[in-house]
mmCIF file of C-alpha atoms in Angstrom:
data_model
loop_
_atom_site.group_PDB
_atom_site.id
_atom_site.type_symbol
_atom_site.label_atom_id
_atom_site.label_comp_id
_atom_site.label_asym_id
_atom_site.label_seq_id
_atom_site.Cartn_x
_atom_site.Cartn_y
_atom_site.Cartn_z
ATOM 1 C CA MET A 11 37.654 44.412 110.091
ATOM 2 C CA ALA A 12 37.236 42.312 107.196
ATOM 3 C CA SER A 13 40.979 42.240 106.778
ATOM 4 C CA GLY A 14 41.668 41.199 110.060
ATOM 5 C CA ARG A 15 38.823 37.962 109.592
ATOM 6 C CA THR A 16 40.622 37.172 106.685
ATOM 7 C CA THR A 17 44.179 37.124 108.820
ATOM 8 C CA ARG A 18 42.368 35.103 111.515
ATOM 9 C CA GLY A 19 40.636 32.782 109.001
ATOM 10 C CA LEU A 20 44.157 31.925 107.429
ATOM 11 C CA LEU A 21 45.565 31.438 110.873
ATOM 12 C CA ARG A 22 42.932 28.910 111.564
ATOM 13 C CA SER A 23 42.599 26.849 108.559
ATOM 14 C CA GLU A 24 46.004 27.006 106.584
ATOM 15 C CA TYR A 25 48.303 27.315 109.616
ATOM 16 C CA ASN A 26 48.987 25.276 113.098
ATOM 17 C CA GLN A 27 48.230 27.380 116.051
ATOM 18 C CA ASP A 28 50.773 25.220 117.844
ATOM 19 C CA GLN A 29 53.573 26.837 115.619
ATOM 20 C CA LEU A 30 52.571 30.375 115.515
ATOM 21 C CA ALA A 31 55.650 33.010 116.444
ATOM 22 C CA ILE A 32 54.808 33.227 119.893
ATOM 23 C CA ALA A 33 55.526 29.507 120.438
ATOM 24 C CA ARG A 34 58.564 28.563 118.835
ATOM 25 C CA GLY A 35 62.388 30.255 118.185
ATOM 26 C CA ARG A 36 62.465 31.649 121.548
ATOM 27 C CA SER A 37 66.198 32.994 122.038
ATOM 28 C CA GLY A 38 68.595 32.572 125.319
ATOM 29 C CA ILE A 39 70.121 35.627 126.785
ATOM 30 C CA THR A 40 73.120 33.368 127.087
ATOM 31 C CA ILE A 41 73.610 32.760 123.032
ATOM 32 C CA LEU A 42 72.987 36.529 122.494
ATOM 33 C CA SER A 43 75.893 37.563 124.680
ATOM 34 C CA LEU A 44 78.043 34.790 123.844
ATOM 35 C CA PHE A 45 77.943 35.734 119.874
ATOM 36 C CA VAL A 46 78.198 40.175 120.893
ATOM 37 C CA GLY A 47 80.896 38.617 123.143
ATOM 38 C CA LEU A 48 82.820 36.874 119.852
ATOM 39 C CA PHE A 49 82.099 40.122 117.788
ATOM 40 C CA ALA A 50 83.856 42.360 120.266
ATOM 41 C CA ILE A 51 87.042 39.805 119.973
ATOM 42 C CA LEU A 52 86.995 40.041 116.346
ATOM 43 C CA PHE A 53 86.317 43.521 116.026
ATOM 44 C CA THR A 54 89.754 43.966 118.338
ATOM 45 C CA ILE A 55 91.924 41.301 116.203
ATOM 46 C CA VAL A 56 90.623 43.063 113.046
ATOM 47 C CA ARG A 57 91.227 46.661 114.416
ATOM 48 C CA LYS A 58 94.551 45.775 115.319
ATOM 49 C CA HIS A 59 95.426 44.377 111.798
ATOM 50 C CA ARG A 60 96.283 40.737 112.902
ATOM 51 C CA SER A 61 93.977 38.585 110.675
ATOM 52 C CA ALA A 62 95.600 39.643 107.466
ATOM 53 C CA ALA A 63 97.602 36.527 107.327
ATOM 54 C CA ILE A 64 94.814 33.975 108.185
ATOM 55 C CA ASP A 65 92.308 35.946 106.075
ATOM 56 C CA ALA A 66 94.252 35.807 103.010
ATOM 57 C CA ALA A 67 95.140 32.057 103.551
ATOM 58 C CA ILE A 68 91.222 31.204 103.644
ATOM 59 C CA THR A 69 90.543 33.218 101.020
ATOM 60 C CA LEU A 70 93.523 31.385 98.674
ATOM 61 C CA ARG A 71 92.237 27.754 100.078
ATOM 62 C CA LEU A 72 88.933 28.498 99.263
ATOM 63 C CA GLN A 73 89.395 30.161 95.779
ATOM 64 C CA ARG A 74 91.351 26.982 94.409
ATOM 65 C CA ARG A 75 87.668 25.185 94.422
ATOM 66 C CA ARG A 76 87.347 26.069 90.383
ATOM 67 C CA HIS A 77 84.598 23.648 89.650
ATOM 68 C CA PRO A 78 81.957 25.091 87.123
ATOM 69 C CA VAL A 79 79.064 24.115 88.985
ATOM 70 C CA PHE A 80 80.491 25.545 92.584
ATOM 71 C CA ASN A 81 81.916 28.582 91.081
ATOM 72 C CA ARG A 82 78.306 29.283 89.288
ATOM 73 C CA LEU A 83 76.921 28.632 92.397
ATOM 74 C CA MET A 84 78.446 30.986 94.336
ATOM 75 C CA HIS A 85 77.974 33.655 92.263
ATOM 76 C CA ILE A 86 74.140 32.735 92.431
ATOM 77 C CA VAL A 87 74.137 33.153 96.208
ATOM 78 C CA SER A 88 75.435 36.429 96.325
ATOM 79 C CA TRP A 89 73.380 37.585 93.226
ATOM 80 C CA PRO A 90 70.049 38.702 95.498
ATOM 81 C CA GLY A 91 72.229 41.049 97.588
ATOM 82 C CA PHE A 92 73.779 43.424 94.568
ATOM 83 C CA PRO A 93 71.608 46.490 93.349
ATOM 84 C CA PRO A 94 68.885 46.363 91.744
ATOM 85 C CA GLN A 95 67.878 43.236 92.918
ATOM 86 C CA SER A 96 68.558 44.186 96.513
ATOM 87 C CA ARG A 97 66.416 47.217 96.477
ATOM 88 C CA ILE A 98 63.856 45.318 94.880
ATOM 89 C CA LEU A 99 63.544 41.812 96.553
ATOM 90 C CA PRO A 100 62.876 42.918 100.460
ATOM 91 C CA PRO A 101 59.952 45.102 100.338
ATOM 92 C CA ALA A 102 58.532 42.563 97.461
ATOM 93 C CA LEU A 103 58.598 39.898 99.862
ATOM 94 C CA ALA A 104 56.810 42.716 102.635
ATOM 95 C CA GLY A 105 54.203 43.244 100.033
ATOM 96 C CA ALA A 106 53.787 39.617 99.329
ATOM 97 C CA LEU A 107 52.715 39.212 102.750
ATOM 98 C CA LEU A 108 50.922 42.357 103.131
ATOM 99 C CA ALA A 109 48.728 40.782 100.251
ATOM 100 C CA PHE A 110 47.653 37.946 101.914
ATOM 101 C CA GLY A 111 46.595 40.112 104.770
ATOM 102 C CA PHE A 112 49.741 39.533 107.465
ATOM 103 C CA LYS A 113 49.829 42.705 108.306
ATOM 104 C CA LEU A 114 51.936 42.652 111.421
ATOM 105 C CA GLU A 115 54.437 40.137 109.407
ATOM 106 C CA ALA A 116 54.657 42.273 106.623
ATOM 107 C CA LEU A 117 55.812 45.181 108.713
ATOM 108 C CA PHE A 118 58.192 43.518 110.673
ATOM 109 C CA GLN A 119 59.982 41.814 107.282
ATOM 110 C CA LEU A 120 60.239 45.253 105.894
ATOM 111 C CA LEU A 121 61.389 46.621 109.173
ATOM 112 C CA ALA A 122 64.399 43.249 108.851
ATOM 113 C CA TRP A 123 65.832 45.009 105.908
ATOM 114 C CA GLY A 124 67.310 47.702 108.409
ATOM 115 C CA SER A 125 69.985 45.128 109.340
ATOM 116 C CA GLY A 126 71.927 47.011 106.781
ATOM 117 C CA GLY A 127 72.221 49.951 108.833
ATOM 118 C CA ILE A 128 74.561 47.937 111.078
ATOM 119 C CA SER A 129 76.428 47.264 108.314
ATOM 120 C CA PHE A 130 77.162 50.848 107.552
ATOM 121 C CA PHE A 131 77.757 51.955 111.288
ATOM 122 C CA PHE A 132 80.777 49.161 111.672
ATOM 123 C CA LYS A 133 82.048 50.416 108.448
ATOM 124 C CA VAL A 134 82.597 53.437 109.078
ATOM 125 C CA ILE A 135 84.516 52.880 112.187
ATOM 126 C CA MET A 136 86.468 50.311 110.686
ATOM 127 C CA GLN A 137 87.434 51.638 107.327
ATOM 128 C CA ARG A 138 89.209 48.089 106.600
ATOM 129 C CA SER A 139 89.874 47.820 102.446
ATOM 130 C CA ARG A 140 88.450 45.156 100.748
ATOM 131 C CA PRO A 141 90.926 42.611 98.668
ATOM 132 C CA GLY A 142 92.846 44.538 96.318
ATOM 133 C CA PRO A 143 96.430 45.323 94.682
ATOM 134 C CA ASP A 144 98.268 44.179 98.039
ATOM 135 C CA PHE A 145 97.005 40.476 97.487
ATOM 136 C CA PRO A 146 97.270 39.910 93.364
ATOM 137 C CA GLU A 147 97.062 36.456 93.933
ATOM 138 C CA ILE A 148 93.453 36.557 95.006
ATOM 139 C CA ARG A 149 90.668 36.620 92.078
ATOM 140 C CA ILE A 150 88.051 39.427 92.696
ATOM 141 C CA ALA A 151 84.911 38.889 90.663
ATOM 142 C CA VAL A 152 83.597 41.879 88.482
ATOM 143 C CA ALA A 153 80.779 43.218 90.731
ATOM 144 C CA ARG A 154 78.986 46.631 91.644
ATOM 145 C CA ILE A 155 80.709 46.825 95.190
ATOM 146 C CA GLY A 156 81.965 49.596 96.717
ATOM 147 C CA GLY A 157 82.970 51.251 100.684
ATOM 148 C CA THR A 158 84.908 48.993 103.164
ATOM 149 C CA SER A 159 84.978 45.796 103.902
ATOM 150 C CA PHE A 160 84.101 44.946 107.602
ATOM 151 C CA PRO A 161 81.837 43.630 108.173
ATOM 152 C CA SER A 162 79.931 41.833 105.082
ATOM 153 C CA GLY A 163 77.115 44.210 104.108
ATOM 154 C CA HIS A 164 75.520 40.916 102.377
ATOM 155 C CA VAL A 165 75.723 38.617 105.267
ATOM 156 C CA LEU A 166 74.048 41.335 107.477
ATOM 157 C CA ASN A 167 71.266 41.926 104.923
ATOM 158 C CA TYR A 168 70.754 38.330 104.240
ATOM 159 C CA ILE A 169 70.346 37.177 107.843
ATOM 160 C CA GLY A 170 67.738 40.441 108.428
ATOM 161 C CA VAL A 171 65.861 39.455 105.341
ATOM 162 C CA TYR A 172 66.148 35.954 104.517
ATOM 163 C CA GLY A 173 66.679 35.037 108.277
ATOM 164 C CA PHE A 174 63.761 36.597 109.552
ATOM 165 C CA LEU A 175 61.456 35.257 106.516
ATOM 166 C CA THR A 176 63.179 31.659 107.436
ATOM 167 C CA TYR A 177 61.790 32.412 111.151
ATOM 168 C CA LEU A 178 58.624 32.957 109.640
ATOM 169 C CA ALA A 179 58.379 30.083 107.662
ATOM 170 C CA HIS A 180 59.696 27.850 110.408
ATOM 171 C CA THR A 181 57.026 29.026 112.931
ATOM 172 C CA TRP A 182 53.925 29.193 110.565
ATOM 173 C CA ILE A 183 53.902 26.924 107.845
ATOM 174 C CA HIS A 184 51.850 23.836 108.858
ATOM 175 C CA PRO A 185 52.660 21.248 105.980
ATOM 176 C CA ARG A 186 55.849 19.449 107.384
ATOM 177 C CA LEU A 187 57.062 18.951 103.740
ATOM 178 C CA ILE A 188 56.710 22.596 102.795
ATOM 179 C CA ARG A 189 57.881 23.687 105.539
ATOM 180 C CA ARG A 190 60.965 21.773 105.838
ATOM 181 C CA THR A 191 61.723 22.431 102.307
ATOM 182 C CA VAL A 192 61.487 26.469 102.430
ATOM 183 C CA VAL A 193 63.690 26.651 105.912
ATOM 184 C CA ALA A 194 66.058 24.504 104.060
ATOM 185 C CA LEU A 195 66.428 26.408 100.952
ATOM 186 C CA LEU A 196 66.637 29.709 103.320
ATOM 187 C CA GLY A 197 69.383 27.828 105.539
ATOM 188 C CA CYS A 198 71.211 27.380 102.460
ATOM 189 C CA LEU A 199 71.460 30.552 101.444
ATOM 190 C CA LEU A 200 71.937 31.987 104.914
ATOM 191 C CA ALA A 201 75.242 29.328 105.361
ATOM 192 C CA LEU A 202 76.575 30.212 101.226
ATOM 193 C CA VAL A 203 76.341 33.628 101.277
ATOM 194 C CA GLY A 204 79.117 34.081 103.833
ATOM 195 C CA PRO A 205 81.504 31.738 101.715
ATOM 196 C CA SER A 206 80.395 32.811 98.412
ATOM 197 C CA ARG A 207 81.473 36.576 99.556
ATOM 198 C CA VAL A 208 85.009 35.107 100.271
ATOM 199 C CA TYR A 209 85.518 33.153 97.095
ATOM 200 C CA LEU A 210 84.165 36.024 95.013
ATOM 201 C CA GLY A 211 87.330 38.180 96.453
ATOM 202 C CA HIS A 212 84.619 40.712 97.719
ATOM 203 C CA HIS A 213 85.378 40.281 101.646
ATOM 204 C CA TRP A 214 87.642 38.704 103.963
ATOM 205 C CA PHE A 215 86.971 35.706 106.142
ATOM 206 C CA THR A 216 86.806 37.709 109.328
ATOM 207 C CA ASP A 217 84.625 40.241 107.676
ATOM 208 C CA VAL A 218 81.521 37.595 107.048
ATOM 209 C CA THR A 219 82.469 35.932 110.289
ATOM 210 C CA ALA A 220 81.420 39.138 112.258
ATOM 211 C CA SER A 221 78.562 40.085 110.101
ATOM 212 C CA TYR A 222 77.067 36.250 111.300
ATOM 213 C CA LEU A 223 77.814 36.904 114.861
ATOM 214 C CA LEU A 224 76.729 40.406 114.347
ATOM 215 C CA GLY A 225 73.208 39.343 112.128
ATOM 216 C CA PHE A 226 72.498 36.412 114.378
ATOM 217 C CA SER A 227 72.494 38.619 117.277
ATOM 218 C CA TRP A 228 70.351 40.853 115.528
ATOM 219 C CA LEU A 229 67.748 38.610 114.430
ATOM 220 C CA MET A 230 67.167 37.078 117.786
ATOM 221 C CA ALA A 231 66.614 40.183 119.617
ATOM 222 C CA PHE A 232 64.085 41.375 116.471
ATOM 223 C CA THR A 233 62.585 38.192 116.470
ATOM 224 C CA SER A 234 62.252 38.653 120.530
ATOM 225 C CA VAL A 235 60.413 41.973 119.541
ATOM 226 C CA TYR A 236 57.980 40.373 117.246
ATOM 227 C CA ARG A 237 57.198 37.580 119.502
ATOM 228 C CA ARG A 238 56.187 40.105 122.029
ATOM 229 C CA ILE A 239 53.714 42.183 119.571
ATOM 230 C CA LYS A 240 52.341 38.951 118.382
ATOM 231 C CA ARG A 241 51.302 37.671 121.540
ATOM 232 C CA TRP A 242 49.520 40.822 122.162
ATOM 233 C CA GLN A 243 47.893 40.771 118.994
ATOM 234 C CA VAL A 244 46.816 36.653 119.309
ATOM 235 C CA ASP A 245 45.539 37.709 123.006
ATOM 236 C CA SER A 246 43.630 40.455 121.574
ATOM 237 C CA TRP A 247 41.841 38.339 118.829
ATOM 238 C CA ARG A 248 40.804 35.764 121.432
ATOM 239 C CA THR A 249 39.216 38.551 123.561
ATOM 240 C CA ARG A 250 37.634 40.115 120.886
ATOM 241 C CA ASP A 251 35.990 36.400 119.686
ATOM 242 C CA ARG A 252 34.888 35.486 123.154
#
């Protein structure tokens, strides 16, 4: 009971009630359908081996950028997605939310980590090889990677974990400067993880594009479920407080 009061107190004093999760980020079924449809088209193209030329061309073009700062940035962006940090950061984020008394958000933040299961499912079906000896001109950064290439597990995990965290920041944080700063930083992480996977030679362009389409489709559905439960939770609080 005390924990519930603490959470409600934080909601009232630290966050803008008008920006609760039930009031923002409503996704449209049209966008969701479009993303799923585009993924299906891309899946078919890759399945029929019709993307090799464009994939290789994009990788080589991106790898021509050899500025030390850009190179370092690409490595930094991919770093959270490698073990052991990839197994520590997601539950740590959920734990931090729980420590502040946000039980529902902590649960959903942990469940958001499950987006990696989508990657595993399609990897088993596609069985696509990563960039390798067939393209000796492509540089491949040394890293702990394994398995197949399509889709990108990094991108799907980032959209699940950090995408949902971005959603929470956008809908919950009241101070405008802090909200915009946090959302911008997380948004940059999401936007750059795809190019970083291609630049490092760990994935093809179509791998990361497919993951963006799948990931954002999943995130829209996931946040929709969260909003419904959040609405029920807030309504129950209001009923008890009357």
